[in-house]
Amino acid sequence: MASNLCCIVDASGSMGVMRKYDQALKTAGSLAVLSSTPHTNVLDISAVTCWCWQQSLIALREFKGPPTGQACLQSLLSFLSERYADATFLNDANALPFFLLFTDGRFYDQEALMTVSAFWQQHPQLRLAIIGVGADQDEGALHTLAGENGHVFSLQDIPAALSYLRRRPLPVFSVIAEAIEPIIAASDANSDDDDDAWDA
């Protein structure tokens, strides 16, 4: 049975640098389009939901503001806990989505970072792939967040990340890669000119 994919896009201030937020948002959007293609669902995903993550998490279709503030790790933990509790209540492993978290890892609350990482370890049923965004990403923080039950990938490795979540290879890697490649190329072309200050 195909599972749901939950894309969480960091919308804190640091993601406004080098167009990281736009890049992550467009990539998540391309996955949603691929999952809804009528004639062939190359992702083998039944539905893709997209969320923005700032001080709280809100459906991206309802999020109107620019990247700003800090990414509240406690709100992320609450979000994940609620979904885990829902799936446990339903007693249905297929009710638990895969999680794809797009972030640069520029967190400032180390205690909260360790708390979220511990949550992953305590609930290995939660399948998480972290997508590191931007040349200035904090790789140490990303790997700490992922812990032993998660894994960190680059934007270019989205097909591998999805295969990792599904625990088996996807049938059409090239289709996914072709959908994402122009997004990454366009962002890279503009990133050198984006020197806006950020407040996270």
Short mmCIF file of C-alpha atoms in Angstrom, two decimals:
data_model
loop_
_atom_site.label_atom_id
_atom_site.label_comp_id
_atom_site.label_asym_id
_atom_site.label_seq_id
_atom_site.Cartn_x
_atom_site.Cartn_y
_atom_site.Cartn_z
CA MET A 1 0.00 0.00 0.00
CA ALA A 2 1.30 3.44 -0.88
CA SER A 3 1.99 5.70 2.09
CA ASN A 4 1.61 9.42 2.65
CA LEU A 5 4.56 11.78 2.46
CA CYS A 6 4.73 14.76 4.80
CA CYS A 7 7.08 17.51 3.59
CA ILE A 8 8.13 20.01 6.27
CA VAL A 9 9.86 23.14 4.96
CA ASP A 10 11.90 25.30 7.33
CA ALA A 11 10.65 28.89 6.91
CA SER A 12 12.89 30.55 9.49
CA GLY A 13 14.96 33.62 8.68
CA SER A 14 18.16 31.81 7.73
CA MET A 15 16.30 30.05 4.93
CA GLY A 16 15.81 33.41 3.21
CA VAL A 17 19.51 33.55 2.36
CA MET A 18 20.55 32.15 -1.05
CA ARG A 19 16.88 31.49 -1.81
CA LYS A 20 16.96 28.32 0.26
CA TYR A 21 13.30 28.55 1.24
CA ASP A 22 12.15 29.03 -2.36
CA GLN A 23 14.28 26.11 -3.48
CA ALA A 24 12.94 23.78 -0.79
CA LEU A 25 9.34 24.89 -1.33
CA LYS A 26 9.49 24.34 -5.09
CA THR A 27 11.09 20.92 -4.60
CA ALA A 28 8.34 19.86 -2.19
CA GLY A 29 5.77 21.17 -4.66
CA SER A 30 7.27 19.14 -7.49
CA LEU A 31 6.92 15.98 -5.37
CA ALA A 32 3.26 16.79 -4.78
CA VAL A 33 2.74 17.13 -8.53
CA LEU A 34 4.50 13.83 -9.24
CA SER A 35 2.38 12.03 -6.65
CA SER A 36 -0.84 13.28 -8.24
CA THR A 37 0.03 12.40 -11.85
CA PRO A 38 -2.98 10.38 -13.02
CA HIS A 39 -1.32 7.95 -15.39
CA THR A 40 1.65 7.00 -13.25
CA ASN A 41 2.54 7.77 -9.68
CA VAL A 42 6.32 7.39 -9.89
CA LEU A 43 6.69 8.09 -6.18
CA ASP A 44 4.37 5.27 -5.12
CA ILE A 45 2.97 7.80 -2.64
CA SER A 46 -0.75 8.17 -2.06
CA ALA A 47 -0.63 11.82 -0.98
CA VAL A 48 1.88 14.59 -0.29
CA THR A 49 1.15 17.23 2.35
CA CYS A 50 3.37 20.29 2.71
CA TRP A 51 3.92 22.30 5.89
CA CYS A 52 5.88 25.42 6.68
CA TRP A 53 7.82 25.48 9.91
CA GLN A 54 8.52 28.70 11.75
CA GLN A 55 7.39 29.42 15.29
CA SER A 56 4.70 26.83 14.58
CA LEU A 57 3.73 24.55 11.72
CA ILE A 58 0.99 25.52 9.30
CA ALA A 59 -0.13 24.16 5.96
CA LEU A 60 1.96 25.85 3.28
CA ARG A 61 -1.11 26.77 1.26
CA GLU A 62 -2.14 28.94 4.23
CA PHE A 63 1.30 30.43 4.85
CA LYS A 64 1.67 33.90 3.36
CA GLY A 65 4.75 35.34 5.05
CA PRO A 66 8.44 35.34 4.08
CA PRO A 67 11.10 33.31 5.92
CA THR A 68 11.61 35.02 9.27
CA GLY A 69 12.23 34.37 12.94
CA GLN A 70 13.52 31.10 14.34
CA ALA A 71 12.49 27.51 13.67
CA CYS A 72 10.94 26.41 16.96
CA LEU A 73 12.10 22.86 17.60
CA GLN A 74 9.47 22.39 20.29
CA SER A 75 6.71 23.07 17.77
CA LEU A 76 8.25 20.46 15.47
CA LEU A 77 8.26 17.95 18.31
CA SER A 78 4.60 18.66 19.07
CA PHE A 79 3.70 18.27 15.40
CA LEU A 80 5.43 14.89 15.15
CA SER A 81 4.03 13.67 18.48
CA GLU A 82 0.46 14.41 17.41
CA ARG A 83 0.84 12.47 14.19
CA TYR A 84 2.49 9.55 15.93
CA ALA A 85 -0.32 9.50 18.51
CA ASP A 86 -2.94 9.56 15.74
CA ALA A 87 -1.35 6.58 13.96
CA THR A 88 -0.99 4.68 17.24
CA PHE A 89 -4.65 5.30 18.05
CA LEU A 90 -5.62 3.97 14.64
CA ASN A 91 -3.29 0.99 15.17
CA ASP A 92 -2.40 1.17 11.51
CA ALA A 93 1.23 1.36 10.40
CA ASN A 94 0.13 2.71 7.02
CA ALA A 95 -1.48 5.70 8.75
CA LEU A 96 1.97 6.96 9.71
CA PRO A 97 3.46 9.15 6.97
CA PHE A 98 7.04 9.38 5.81
CA PHE A 99 8.66 12.65 6.84
CA LEU A 100 10.86 14.74 4.54
CA LEU A 101 12.31 17.72 6.43
CA PHE A 102 13.90 20.53 4.39
CA THR A 103 16.20 22.69 6.54
CA ASP A 104 19.62 24.31 6.75
CA GLY A 105 20.04 23.12 10.33
CA ARG A 106 20.79 26.56 11.71
CA PHE A 107 19.20 25.99 15.09
CA TYR A 108 20.08 27.85 18.26
CA ASP A 109 18.40 25.79 20.96
CA GLN A 110 20.77 22.88 21.50
CA GLU A 111 18.72 21.40 24.32
CA ALA A 112 15.61 21.30 22.13
CA LEU A 113 17.67 19.83 19.29
CA MET A 114 18.70 16.92 21.50
CA THR A 115 15.09 16.47 22.67
CA VAL A 116 13.79 16.13 19.09
CA SER A 117 16.64 13.77 18.21
CA ALA A 118 15.78 11.63 21.24
CA PHE A 119 12.14 11.50 20.08
CA TRP A 120 13.25 9.92 16.80
CA GLN A 121 15.26 7.31 18.69
CA GLN A 122 12.32 6.46 20.94
CA HIS A 123 9.98 6.01 17.97
CA PRO A 124 11.85 4.12 15.23
CA GLN A 125 8.54 3.60 13.39
CA LEU A 126 8.75 7.25 12.32
CA ARG A 127 10.64 7.32 9.07
CA LEU A 128 12.55 10.55 8.56
CA ALA A 129 14.83 11.86 5.84
CA ILE A 130 16.40 15.27 6.36
CA ILE A 131 17.17 17.30 3.25
CA GLY A 132 20.06 19.68 3.88
CA VAL A 133 19.47 22.97 2.04
CA GLY A 134 22.10 25.56 1.16
CA ALA A 135 25.87 25.77 1.06
CA ASP A 136 25.84 27.20 4.59
CA GLN A 137 23.89 24.33 6.15
CA ASP A 138 25.01 23.14 9.59
CA GLU A 139 25.84 19.51 8.84
CA GLY A 140 26.55 18.71 12.48
CA ALA A 141 23.11 19.91 13.57
CA LEU A 142 21.44 18.03 10.72
CA HIS A 143 23.07 14.75 11.68
CA THR A 144 22.27 15.35 15.35
CA LEU A 145 18.64 15.94 14.46
CA ALA A 146 18.49 12.79 12.33
CA GLY A 147 20.08 10.62 15.02
CA GLU A 148 20.39 6.89 14.39
CA ASN A 149 16.91 6.40 12.91
CA GLY A 150 17.07 9.17 10.32
CA HIS A 151 19.39 10.09 7.49
CA VAL A 152 20.63 13.31 5.88
CA PHE A 153 20.49 13.85 2.12
CA SER A 154 21.18 16.75 -0.25
CA LEU A 155 18.53 18.23 -2.54
CA GLN A 156 20.14 16.45 -5.44
CA ASP A 157 19.62 13.14 -3.63
CA ILE A 158 15.84 13.37 -3.25
CA PRO A 159 15.30 10.09 -5.19
CA ALA A 160 17.68 8.29 -2.81
CA ALA A 161 15.93 9.88 0.18
CA LEU A 162 12.54 8.61 -0.99
CA SER A 163 13.94 5.13 -1.59
CA TYR A 164 15.42 5.21 1.89
CA LEU A 165 12.01 6.09 3.36
CA ARG A 166 10.25 3.35 1.43
CA ARG A 167 12.97 0.81 2.26
CA ARG A 168 13.15 -0.13 -1.39
CA PRO A 169 14.30 1.46 -4.67
CA LEU A 170 11.89 3.67 -6.55
CA PRO A 171 11.13 2.43 -10.07
CA VAL A 172 11.72 5.68 -11.96
CA PHE A 173 14.65 7.65 -10.51
CA SER A 174 15.17 9.68 -13.67
CA VAL A 175 11.66 11.18 -13.68
CA ILE A 176 12.09 12.50 -10.14
CA ALA A 177 15.59 13.79 -10.83
CA GLU A 178 14.43 15.57 -13.99
CA ALA A 179 11.61 17.29 -12.08
CA ILE A 180 13.97 18.59 -9.40
CA GLU A 181 17.06 19.46 -11.47
CA PRO A 182 15.80 22.77 -12.97
CA ILE A 183 14.70 23.97 -9.51
CA ILE A 184 18.17 23.42 -8.10
CA ALA A 185 19.89 24.92 -11.15
CA ALA A 186 17.75 28.07 -11.06
CA SER A 187 18.36 28.55 -7.36
CA ASP A 188 22.11 28.05 -7.71
CA ALA A 189 22.22 30.66 -10.46
CA ASN A 190 20.61 33.25 -8.20
CA SER A 191 22.18 32.37 -4.87
CA ASP A 192 25.37 34.39 -5.34
CA ASP A 193 23.35 37.59 -5.75
CA ASP A 194 21.22 37.07 -2.68
CA ASP A 195 22.97 38.76 0.25
CA ASP A 196 19.86 39.74 2.20
CA ALA A 197 20.26 39.84 5.96
CA TRP A 198 18.45 37.24 8.01
CA ASP A 199 17.24 37.34 11.58
CA ALA A 200 17.31 33.77 12.76
#
